[in-house]
């Protein structure tokens, strides 16, 4: 995968930063977080002609920009530095479209990916259920074939999904359901009869993202809603992209961690205690800044190496490497954000300072897209 040339990547990153400077000031972010509000209009604008972030994730033959894993990591890190809830809202479309990319027929891929590119459709990835989180194999949602004259004309899907990012705001959903041959992905459009979303969850962090349960009550979808042509391929298709998607969440940990740490560094240069700035006190820098900077940068080196190997396309799915990258960078991101609160002292502990919000936001990165314990299990295998 070639990806973007350096100039285009830098222009894309600059456009994201410009948009954020205008629309996501610290004051606005803290207000939205406090109000627990999903900024629907801003997310739509980011996925429209105005910014077109979704294009990065989409191949050129489907009207996208064809970003490489390296490009996507850079953009995910930049987005995470702005706000992890916003980053999650954008990434959810990418995650939601993965089953189509991995298992869809060429027609399905072109149909849906070009619609996401051109119409800015928002997607949600509906895998998790109340009793099937880390262990997706125990999912209970079922899809039953509907036959007419001996031919399957569609499926009736019944079940519930839990913790779905973009759950109540997406235009399009990928839903994992059990069939007679095992878990299988289906595509659903919003508004279909029997399909609804719960009220948004009241979360610890990433409060600018919409997370909701989904209800499927005997929802009928046509035969073409089956992703691909074969039942029972759902978990295999999900596994195929973990190397890639976990790298993206690793970049979220990196971005969140660095954003908090940079704020602590700036603060340490201005805050005078005992006759000098905190930045000149070794007991402060060598405890609260340096160890975190080096862990984050070690994480970055591993992310970059894995992204480059994914882009070379000759190393398989790189699930172990994706798990290592996610584990290192998200655990480091959490610790860095925690240290940043300590570095700001009492100020860091208030809602008025961004480090407090970042610490709550970055917490999700060791949970979603596979918990740290599941990363360890993957690595052990
Ligand atoms: C804000 C948010 C957004 C999300 N977005 C999405 C989304 O868009 N789509 C989607 O499908 N899902 C989404 N999720 C779900 C997320 O991926 C799951 O919460 C996660 O995979 C963990 O599953 P669980 O919550 O059921 O926890 P469990 O699997 O019950 O785990 C509970 C604890 O047990 C540990 N554990 C579980 N199994 C093992 C094991 N075998 N060995 C050792 N330890 C183990 C876990 O690490 C964890 O610490 C989201 C979740 C949140 C909170």
Tab-separated table of C-alpha atoms and ligand atoms in Angstrom:
chain	number	residue	atom	x	y	z
A	1	UNK	CA	0.000	0.000	0.000
A	2	UNK	CA	1.562	3.315	-1.113
A	3	UNK	CA	-0.643	5.686	0.836
A	4	UNK	CA	-0.404	9.450	0.725
A	5	UNK	CA	2.689	11.355	-0.303
A	6	UNK	CA	4.321	13.287	2.528
A	7	UNK	CA	2.947	16.634	1.380
A	8	UNK	CA	-0.651	15.381	1.210
A	9	UNK	CA	-0.360	13.733	4.635
A	10	UNK	CA	1.023	16.935	6.172
A	11	UNK	CA	-1.749	18.982	4.503
A	12	UNK	CA	-4.361	16.580	5.868
A	13	UNK	CA	-2.932	16.828	9.385
A	14	UNK	CA	-2.773	20.622	9.117
A	15	UNK	CA	-6.402	20.785	7.920
A	16	UNK	CA	-7.493	18.703	10.928
A	17	UNK	CA	-5.548	20.962	13.288
A	18	UNK	CA	-7.007	24.123	11.685
A	19	UNK	CA	-10.531	22.763	12.017
A	20	UNK	CA	-9.867	21.864	15.662
A	21	UNK	CA	-8.403	25.279	16.451
A	22	UNK	CA	-11.563	26.924	15.131
A	23	UNK	CA	-14.175	24.517	16.445
A	24	UNK	CA	-12.724	22.618	19.395
A	25	UNK	CA	-11.181	25.153	21.728
A	26	UNK	CA	-10.397	23.914	25.243
A	27	UNK	CA	-13.358	25.885	26.599
A	28	UNK	CA	-15.733	24.307	24.072
A	29	UNK	CA	-14.407	20.798	24.733
A	30	UNK	CA	-14.769	21.204	28.489
A	31	UNK	CA	-18.314	22.551	28.005
A	32	UNK	CA	-19.327	19.635	25.778
A	33	UNK	CA	-17.748	17.142	28.180
A	34	UNK	CA	-19.554	18.724	31.122
A	35	UNK	CA	-22.866	18.662	29.214
A	36	UNK	CA	-22.196	15.059	28.095
A	37	UNK	CA	-22.992	16.216	24.570
A	38	UNK	CA	-22.199	14.550	21.254
A	39	UNK	CA	-21.370	17.375	18.792
A	40	UNK	CA	-23.430	15.954	15.925
A	41	UNK	CA	-23.023	18.890	13.579
A	42	UNK	CA	-19.235	19.044	13.976
A	43	UNK	CA	-18.793	15.302	13.412
A	44	UNK	CA	-20.924	15.529	10.245
A	45	UNK	CA	-18.836	18.463	9.031
A	46	UNK	CA	-15.621	16.521	9.648
A	47	UNK	CA	-17.005	13.726	7.463
A	48	UNK	CA	-18.252	16.033	4.706
A	49	UNK	CA	-16.550	17.971	1.911
A	50	UNK	CA	-15.405	20.517	4.489
A	51	UNK	CA	-12.792	18.146	5.956
A	52	UNK	CA	-13.459	14.681	4.494
A	53	UNK	CA	-11.553	12.661	7.116
A	54	UNK	CA	-13.399	9.489	6.127
A	55	UNK	CA	-11.706	9.610	2.705
A	56	UNK	CA	-8.394	8.703	4.280
A	57	UNK	CA	-9.695	5.256	5.246
A	58	UNK	CA	-11.164	4.503	1.829
A	59	UNK	CA	-9.337	3.147	-1.220
A	60	UNK	CA	-9.023	5.329	-4.310
A	61	UNK	CA	-11.121	2.940	-6.407
A	62	UNK	CA	-14.017	3.681	-4.030
A	63	UNK	CA	-13.492	7.467	-4.300
A	64	UNK	CA	-11.311	7.737	-1.176
A	65	UNK	CA	-7.728	8.931	-0.704
A	66	UNK	CA	-6.289	5.465	-0.045
A	67	UNK	CA	-4.404	6.209	3.171
A	68	UNK	CA	-1.887	3.596	4.322
A	69	UNK	CA	-1.722	2.158	7.857
A	70	UNK	CA	1.047	4.691	8.505
A	71	UNK	CA	-1.196	7.589	7.350
A	72	UNK	CA	-4.103	6.324	9.418
A	73	UNK	CA	-1.883	6.069	12.524
A	74	UNK	CA	-0.739	9.675	12.045
A	75	UNK	CA	-4.305	10.925	11.626
A	76	UNK	CA	-5.576	8.876	14.595
A	77	UNK	CA	-2.852	10.319	16.803
A	78	UNK	CA	-3.718	13.863	15.680
A	79	UNK	CA	-7.426	13.286	16.261
A	80	UNK	CA	-6.739	11.852	19.719
A	81	UNK	CA	-4.771	14.970	20.615
A	82	UNK	CA	-7.903	16.985	19.896
A	83	UNK	CA	-10.456	14.824	21.689
A	84	UNK	CA	-10.749	11.063	22.075
A	85	UNK	CA	-14.550	11.156	21.902
A	86	UNK	CA	-14.389	12.903	18.529
A	87	UNK	CA	-11.657	10.496	17.396
A	88	UNK	CA	-13.846	7.552	18.444
A	89	UNK	CA	-16.837	8.914	16.539
A	90	UNK	CA	-14.776	9.108	13.358
A	91	UNK	CA	-13.012	5.761	13.865
A	92	UNK	CA	-16.357	4.012	14.437
A	93	UNK	CA	-17.186	4.467	10.742
A	94	UNK	CA	-13.895	2.893	9.802
A	95	UNK	CA	-14.448	-0.018	12.216
A	96	UNK	CA	-18.026	-0.412	11.048
A	97	UNK	CA	-16.936	-0.716	7.430
A	98	UNK	CA	-14.210	-3.291	8.155
A	99	UNK	CA	-16.490	-6.320	7.803
A	100	UNK	CA	-17.449	-5.061	4.324
A	101	UNK	CA	-13.811	-4.521	3.395
A	102	UNK	CA	-12.758	-7.910	4.717
A	103	UNK	CA	-15.679	-10.040	3.637
A	104	UNK	CA	-17.900	-8.088	1.252
A	105	UNK	CA	-18.281	-8.937	-2.419
A	106	UNK	CA	-16.569	-6.455	-4.802
A	107	UNK	CA	-20.037	-4.973	-5.523
A	108	UNK	CA	-20.821	-4.537	-1.809
A	109	UNK	CA	-17.422	-2.979	-1.214
A	110	UNK	CA	-17.832	-0.467	-4.003
A	111	UNK	CA	-21.458	0.321	-3.187
A	112	UNK	CA	-20.933	1.032	0.521
A	113	UNK	CA	-17.406	2.433	0.522
A	114	UNK	CA	-18.174	4.933	-2.236
A	115	UNK	CA	-21.334	5.992	-0.388
A	116	UNK	CA	-19.308	6.539	2.796
A	117	UNK	CA	-16.775	8.520	0.749
A	118	UNK	CA	-19.285	10.652	-1.152
A	119	UNK	CA	-22.158	11.004	1.311
A	120	UNK	CA	-20.171	10.942	4.567
A	121	UNK	CA	-22.347	8.153	5.974
A	122	UNK	CA	-21.567	7.443	9.624
A	123	UNK	CA	-21.244	3.801	10.562
A	124	UNK	CA	-21.390	1.769	13.760
A	125	UNK	CA	-19.724	-1.568	14.471
A	126	UNK	CA	-22.204	-3.811	16.262
A	127	UNK	CA	-20.329	-6.747	17.746
A	128	UNK	CA	-20.468	-6.524	21.560
A	129	UNK	CA	-23.461	-7.754	23.563
A	130	UNK	CA	-24.293	-7.622	27.254
A	131	UNK	CA	-22.961	-11.147	27.722
A	132	UNK	CA	-20.503	-11.231	24.836
A	133	UNK	CA	-17.663	-8.728	25.193
A	134	UNK	CA	-14.176	-10.199	25.207
A	135	UNK	CA	-15.783	-13.518	24.329
A	136	UNK	CA	-17.659	-12.636	21.144
A	137	UNK	CA	-18.286	-16.304	20.446
A	138	UNK	CA	-21.074	-16.299	23.057
A	139	UNK	CA	-23.200	-13.766	21.218
A	140	UNK	CA	-26.956	-14.336	21.301
A	141	UNK	CA	-28.245	-12.186	18.443
A	142	UNK	CA	-29.595	-14.511	15.773
A	143	UNK	CA	-30.283	-14.188	12.055
A	144	UNK	CA	-32.806	-16.639	10.640
A	145	UNK	CA	-33.041	-17.101	6.866
A	146	UNK	CA	-36.343	-16.284	5.160
A	147	UNK	CA	-36.992	-18.482	2.135
A	148	UNK	CA	-39.451	-18.133	-0.724
A	149	UNK	CA	-39.852	-20.949	-3.216
A	150	UNK	CA	-36.765	-22.600	-1.748
A	151	UNK	CA	-34.592	-19.515	-2.218
A	152	UNK	CA	-33.238	-17.327	0.623
A	153	UNK	CA	-34.655	-13.829	0.105
A	154	UNK	CA	-33.533	-12.322	3.385
A	155	UNK	CA	-32.943	-12.747	7.121
A	156	UNK	CA	-34.819	-11.887	10.293
A	157	UNK	CA	-32.465	-10.613	12.989
A	158	UNK	CA	-33.308	-10.512	16.691
A	159	UNK	CA	-31.085	-9.537	19.608
A	160	UNK	CA	-29.390	-6.703	21.463
A	161	UNK	CA	-26.034	-5.003	21.142
A	162	UNK	CA	-24.233	-3.191	23.948
A	163	UNK	CA	-21.768	-0.260	24.063
A	164	UNK	CA	-21.950	0.595	20.374
A	165	UNK	CA	-20.062	3.747	19.353
A	166	UNK	CA	-22.248	5.924	17.070
A	167	UNK	CA	-25.071	3.567	18.143
A	168	UNK	CA	-27.830	6.182	18.131
A	169	UNK	CA	-26.428	8.446	15.406
A	170	UNK	CA	-25.143	6.190	12.613
A	171	UNK	CA	-26.668	5.909	9.146
A	172	UNK	CA	-25.406	2.397	8.621
A	173	UNK	CA	-24.610	-0.545	10.918
A	174	UNK	CA	-22.599	-3.719	10.654
A	175	UNK	CA	-24.236	-6.283	12.935
A	176	UNK	CA	-22.734	-9.587	14.014
A	177	UNK	CA	-25.389	-12.279	14.407
A	178	UNK	CA	-25.402	-16.021	14.842
A	179	UNK	CA	-26.602	-18.172	11.974
A	180	UNK	CA	-26.820	-21.919	11.531
A	181	UNK	CA	-23.190	-21.771	10.356
A	182	UNK	CA	-21.941	-19.432	13.100
A	183	UNK	CA	-21.396	-15.675	13.579
A	184	UNK	CA	-22.015	-13.672	10.415
A	185	UNK	CA	-21.958	-9.960	9.527
A	186	UNK	CA	-25.005	-8.170	8.143
A	187	UNK	CA	-25.436	-4.573	6.973
A	188	UNK	CA	-28.403	-2.577	8.240
A	189	UNK	CA	-29.538	0.912	7.352
A	190	UNK	CA	-31.021	3.168	10.007
A	191	UNK	CA	-34.793	3.377	10.152
A	192	UNK	CA	-35.452	-0.248	9.236
A	193	UNK	CA	-38.524	-1.603	11.040
A	194	UNK	CA	-37.850	-3.223	14.418
A	195	UNK	CA	-34.431	-1.576	14.830
A	196	UNK	CA	-33.856	1.039	17.536
A	197	UNK	CA	-31.174	2.487	19.789
A	198	UNK	CA	-31.273	3.181	23.518
A	199	UNK	CA	-30.498	6.518	25.134
A	200	UNK	CA	-26.764	7.308	25.127
A	201	UNK	CA	-24.674	5.849	27.950
A	202	UNK	CA	-23.575	8.215	30.708
A	203	UNK	CA	-19.839	7.595	30.521
A	204	UNK	CA	-16.695	8.225	32.595
A	205	UNK	CA	-14.903	9.679	29.554
A	206	UNK	CA	-15.090	10.165	25.771
A	207	UNK	CA	-18.320	11.969	26.550
A	208	UNK	CA	-18.269	13.672	23.138
A	209	UNK	CA	-18.915	10.265	21.550
A	210	UNK	CA	-22.292	8.598	21.331
A	211	UNK	CA	-22.378	5.099	22.841
A	212	UNK	CA	-25.681	3.237	22.884
A	213	UNK	CA	-27.273	-0.184	23.080
A	214	UNK	CA	-29.087	-1.415	19.965
A	215	UNK	CA	-32.319	-3.399	19.851
A	216	UNK	CA	-33.189	-5.669	16.958
A	217	UNK	CA	-36.705	-7.019	17.124
A	218	UNK	CA	-37.360	-9.378	14.218
A	219	UNK	CA	-35.659	-6.959	11.811
A	220	UNK	CA	-35.999	-8.043	8.176
A	221	UNK	CA	-33.045	-7.467	5.856
A	222	UNK	CA	-32.746	-8.561	2.229
A	223	UNK	CA	-30.394	-11.343	1.144
A	224	UNK	CA	-27.891	-8.724	-0.044
A	225	UNK	CA	-27.438	-7.528	3.571
A	226	UNK	CA	-25.333	-10.632	4.207
A	227	UNK	CA	-21.702	-9.504	4.040
A	228	UNK	CA	-20.096	-11.685	1.379
A	229	UNK	CA	-21.772	-14.823	0.149
A	230	UNK	CA	-21.092	-17.313	2.914
A	231	UNK	CA	-22.554	-17.650	6.406
A	232	UNK	CA	-20.319	-18.237	9.439
A	233	UNK	CA	-17.340	-16.089	8.419
A	234	UNK	CA	-17.926	-13.278	10.946
A	235	UNK	CA	-15.250	-14.011	13.529
A	236	UNK	CA	-12.648	-14.828	10.884
A	237	UNK	CA	-13.376	-11.500	9.161
A	238	UNK	CA	-13.201	-9.646	12.495
A	239	UNK	CA	-9.838	-11.283	13.300
A	240	UNK	CA	-8.357	-10.269	9.963
A	241	UNK	CA	-8.297	-6.581	10.805
A	242	UNK	CA	-7.309	-6.621	14.466
A	243	UNK	CA	-3.644	-5.969	13.621
A	244	UNK	CA	-4.738	-2.799	11.851
A	245	UNK	CA	-7.586	-1.565	14.061
A	246	UNK	CA	-5.681	-2.130	17.288
A	247	UNK	CA	-2.861	-0.072	15.850
A	248	UNK	CA	-5.350	2.770	15.479
A	249	UNK	CA	-6.359	2.532	19.136
A	250	UNK	CA	-2.648	2.381	20.008
A	251	UNK	CA	-2.341	5.728	18.198
A	252	UNK	CA	-5.234	7.008	20.326
A	253	UNK	CA	-3.301	6.091	23.492
A	254	UNK	CA	-0.215	7.792	22.098
A	255	UNK	CA	-2.096	10.964	21.147
A	256	UNK	CA	-4.013	11.203	24.420
A	257	UNK	CA	-0.894	10.532	26.496
A	258	UNK	CA	1.230	13.084	24.637
A	259	UNK	CA	-1.471	15.742	24.754
A	260	UNK	CA	-1.633	15.427	28.544
A	261	UNK	CA	2.147	15.340	28.887
A	262	UNK	CA	2.672	18.384	26.650
A	263	UNK	CA	0.261	20.309	28.821
A	264	UNK	CA	2.186	19.229	31.932
A	265	UNK	CA	5.481	20.304	30.326
A	266	UNK	CA	4.089	23.751	29.451
A	267	UNK	CA	2.723	24.117	32.976
A	268	UNK	CA	6.033	23.069	34.545
A	269	UNK	CA	7.845	25.916	32.775
A	270	UNK	CA	5.516	28.537	34.209
A	271	UNK	CA	4.726	27.256	37.667
A	272	UNK	CA	7.183	28.654	40.185
A	273	UNK	CA	7.643	26.780	43.442
A	274	UNK	CA	10.538	27.041	45.900
A	275	UNK	CA	12.138	29.833	43.886
A	276	UNK	CA	12.142	28.296	40.414
A	277	UNK	CA	10.056	26.648	37.700
A	278	UNK	CA	9.000	23.053	38.268
A	279	UNK	CA	10.663	22.143	34.962
A	280	UNK	CA	14.044	22.672	36.630
A	281	UNK	CA	13.383	20.275	39.488
A	282	UNK	CA	14.732	16.844	38.745
A	283	UNK	CA	12.472	15.150	41.289
A	284	UNK	CA	9.566	16.458	39.209
A	285	UNK	CA	10.765	15.946	35.632
A	286	UNK	CA	12.363	12.545	36.207
A	287	UNK	CA	9.254	11.230	37.891
A	288	UNK	CA	6.339	12.916	36.153
A	289	UNK	CA	7.615	13.692	32.644
A	290	UNK	CA	10.676	11.775	31.443
A	291	UNK	CA	9.577	8.157	32.101
A	292	UNK	CA	6.286	8.814	30.324
A	293	UNK	CA	7.873	10.565	27.350
A	294	UNK	CA	10.182	7.627	26.796
A	295	UNK	CA	7.480	4.978	27.155
A	296	UNK	CA	5.260	6.850	24.697
A	297	UNK	CA	8.094	7.217	22.200
A	298	UNK	CA	9.003	3.526	22.533
A	299	UNK	CA	5.321	2.835	21.810
A	300	UNK	CA	5.476	5.132	18.783
A	301	UNK	CA	8.510	3.301	17.411
A	302	UNK	CA	6.641	-0.002	17.671
A	303	UNK	CA	3.473	1.455	16.116
A	304	UNK	CA	5.458	2.836	13.188
A	305	UNK	CA	7.289	-0.414	12.586
A	306	UNK	CA	4.013	-2.360	12.653
A	307	UNK	CA	2.288	0.165	10.360
A	308	UNK	CA	5.126	-0.121	7.862
A	309	UNK	CA	4.940	-3.918	7.963
A	310	UNK	CA	1.166	-3.817	7.424
A	311	UNK	CA	1.717	-1.515	4.458
A	312	UNK	CA	4.297	-3.866	2.955
A	313	UNK	CA	1.435	-6.379	2.861
A	314	UNK	CA	3.630	-9.472	3.088
A	315	UNK	CA	3.588	-10.234	6.811
A	316	UNK	CA	0.089	-11.662	7.368
A	317	UNK	CA	-2.470	-10.025	9.657
A	318	UNK	CA	0.050	-8.994	12.367
A	319	UNK	CA	-2.461	-9.590	15.167
A	320	UNK	CA	0.262	-10.170	17.768
A	321	UNK	CA	2.059	-6.990	16.728
A	322	UNK	CA	-1.197	-5.008	16.792
A	323	UNK	CA	-1.845	-6.321	20.310
A	324	UNK	CA	1.675	-5.394	21.472
A	325	UNK	CA	1.341	-1.900	19.982
A	326	UNK	CA	-2.062	-1.384	21.617
A	327	UNK	CA	-0.890	-2.682	24.972
A	328	UNK	CA	2.302	-0.587	25.108
A	329	UNK	CA	0.841	2.679	23.819
A	330	UNK	CA	-2.502	2.648	25.641
A	331	UNK	CA	-1.038	1.649	29.007
A	332	UNK	CA	1.658	4.315	28.532
A	333	UNK	CA	-0.999	6.852	27.490
A	334	UNK	CA	-3.019	6.181	30.646
A	335	UNK	CA	0.012	6.466	32.910
A	336	UNK	CA	1.163	9.663	31.184
A	337	UNK	CA	-2.266	11.277	31.592
A	338	UNK	CA	-2.362	10.267	35.248
A	339	UNK	CA	1.108	11.762	35.781
A	340	UNK	CA	-0.057	14.960	34.048
A	341	UNK	CA	-2.752	15.408	36.696
A	342	UNK	CA	-0.102	14.985	39.382
A	343	UNK	CA	2.140	17.441	37.529
A	344	UNK	CA	-0.537	20.143	37.705
A	345	UNK	CA	-1.176	19.503	41.387
A	346	UNK	CA	-4.574	20.695	42.638
A	347	UNK	CA	-5.332	22.421	39.323
A	348	UNK	CA	-4.971	19.121	37.497
A	349	UNK	CA	-7.647	17.623	39.689
A	350	UNK	CA	-10.339	20.069	38.567
A	351	UNK	CA	-12.672	19.940	35.583
A	352	UNK	CA	-11.304	23.313	34.461
A	353	UNK	CA	-8.030	21.833	33.219
A	354	UNK	CA	-7.866	19.614	30.163
A	355	UNK	CA	-5.557	17.021	31.737
A	356	UNK	CA	-8.417	15.876	33.964
A	357	UNK	CA	-10.639	15.287	30.910
A	358	UNK	CA	-7.848	13.613	28.949
A	359	UNK	CA	-7.207	11.204	31.813
A	360	UNK	CA	-10.868	10.152	31.812
A	361	UNK	CA	-10.939	9.956	28.007
A	362	UNK	CA	-7.787	7.911	27.504
A	363	UNK	CA	-9.033	5.321	30.015
A	364	UNK	CA	-11.195	3.736	27.310
A	365	UNK	CA	-8.204	2.835	25.151
A	366	UNK	CA	-7.231	-0.100	27.386
A	367	UNK	CA	-10.830	-1.378	27.243
A	368	UNK	CA	-12.348	-1.095	23.767
A	369	UNK	CA	-11.149	-2.934	20.682
A	370	UNK	CA	-9.945	-5.615	23.120
A	371	UNK	CA	-8.928	-5.032	26.744
A	372	UNK	CA	-5.304	-5.033	27.891
A	373	UNK	CA	-5.858	-8.494	29.386
A	374	UNK	CA	-7.090	-9.762	26.020
A	375	UNK	CA	-4.014	-8.173	24.392
A	376	UNK	CA	-1.836	-10.140	26.832
A	377	UNK	CA	-3.758	-13.313	25.991
A	378	UNK	CA	-3.271	-12.678	22.251
A	379	UNK	CA	0.447	-12.071	22.749
A	380	UNK	CA	0.797	-15.218	24.895
A	381	UNK	CA	-0.693	-17.340	22.122
B	1	LIG	C1	-17.239	3.611	25.336
B	1	LIG	C2	-17.258	2.267	24.689
B	1	LIG	C3	-17.363	2.162	23.312
B	1	LIG	C4	-17.425	0.909	22.700
B	1	LIG	N1	-17.621	0.816	21.349
B	1	LIG	C5	-17.879	-0.398	20.798
B	1	LIG	C6	-18.290	-0.508	19.432
B	1	LIG	O1	-18.380	0.485	18.702
B	1	LIG	N2	-18.598	-1.733	18.943
B	1	LIG	C7	-18.521	-2.858	19.706
B	1	LIG	O2	-18.835	-3.930	19.199
B	1	LIG	N3	-18.111	-2.792	21.003
B	1	LIG	C8	-17.806	-1.589	21.562
B	1	LIG	N4	-17.430	-1.504	22.876
B	1	LIG	C9	-17.321	-2.728	23.666
B	1	LIG	C10	-15.896	-3.070	24.087
B	1	LIG	O3	-15.153	-3.520	23.002
B	1	LIG	C11	-16.020	-4.094	25.228
B	1	LIG	O4	-16.493	-3.383	26.354
B	1	LIG	C12	-14.717	-4.782	25.527
B	1	LIG	O5	-14.363	-5.635	24.479
B	1	LIG	C13	-14.783	-5.586	26.828
B	1	LIG	O6	-15.921	-6.382	26.890
B	1	LIG	P1	-16.855	-6.345	28.193
B	1	LIG	O7	-17.163	-4.937	28.487
B	1	LIG	O8	-17.970	-7.282	27.997
B	1	LIG	O9	-15.921	-6.869	29.363
B	1	LIG	P2	-15.607	-8.400	29.727
B	1	LIG	O10	-15.249	-9.151	28.509
B	1	LIG	O11	-16.686	-8.936	30.580
B	1	LIG	O12	-14.304	-8.199	30.603
B	1	LIG	C14	-14.333	-7.765	31.967
B	1	LIG	C15	-12.915	-7.863	32.512
B	1	LIG	O13	-12.476	-9.230	32.454
B	1	LIG	C16	-11.286	-9.339	31.695
B	1	LIG	N5	-11.336	-10.577	30.917
B	1	LIG	C17	-12.333	-10.998	30.096
B	1	LIG	N6	-12.011	-12.180	29.537
B	1	LIG	C18	-10.788	-12.505	30.005
B	1	LIG	C19	-9.906	-13.610	29.791
B	1	LIG	N7	-10.223	-14.603	28.960
B	1	LIG	N8	-8.718	-13.618	30.447
B	1	LIG	C20	-8.384	-12.598	31.296
B	1	LIG	N9	-9.181	-11.528	31.540
B	1	LIG	C21	-10.352	-11.484	30.899
B	1	LIG	C22	-11.277	-8.109	30.794
B	1	LIG	O14	-9.967	-7.771	30.397
B	1	LIG	C23	-11.892	-7.066	31.705
B	1	LIG	O15	-10.910	-6.553	32.559
B	1	LIG	C24	-17.326	-0.261	23.497
B	1	LIG	C25	-17.191	-0.147	24.884
B	1	LIG	C26	-17.177	1.089	25.480
B	1	LIG	C27	-17.087	1.166	26.984
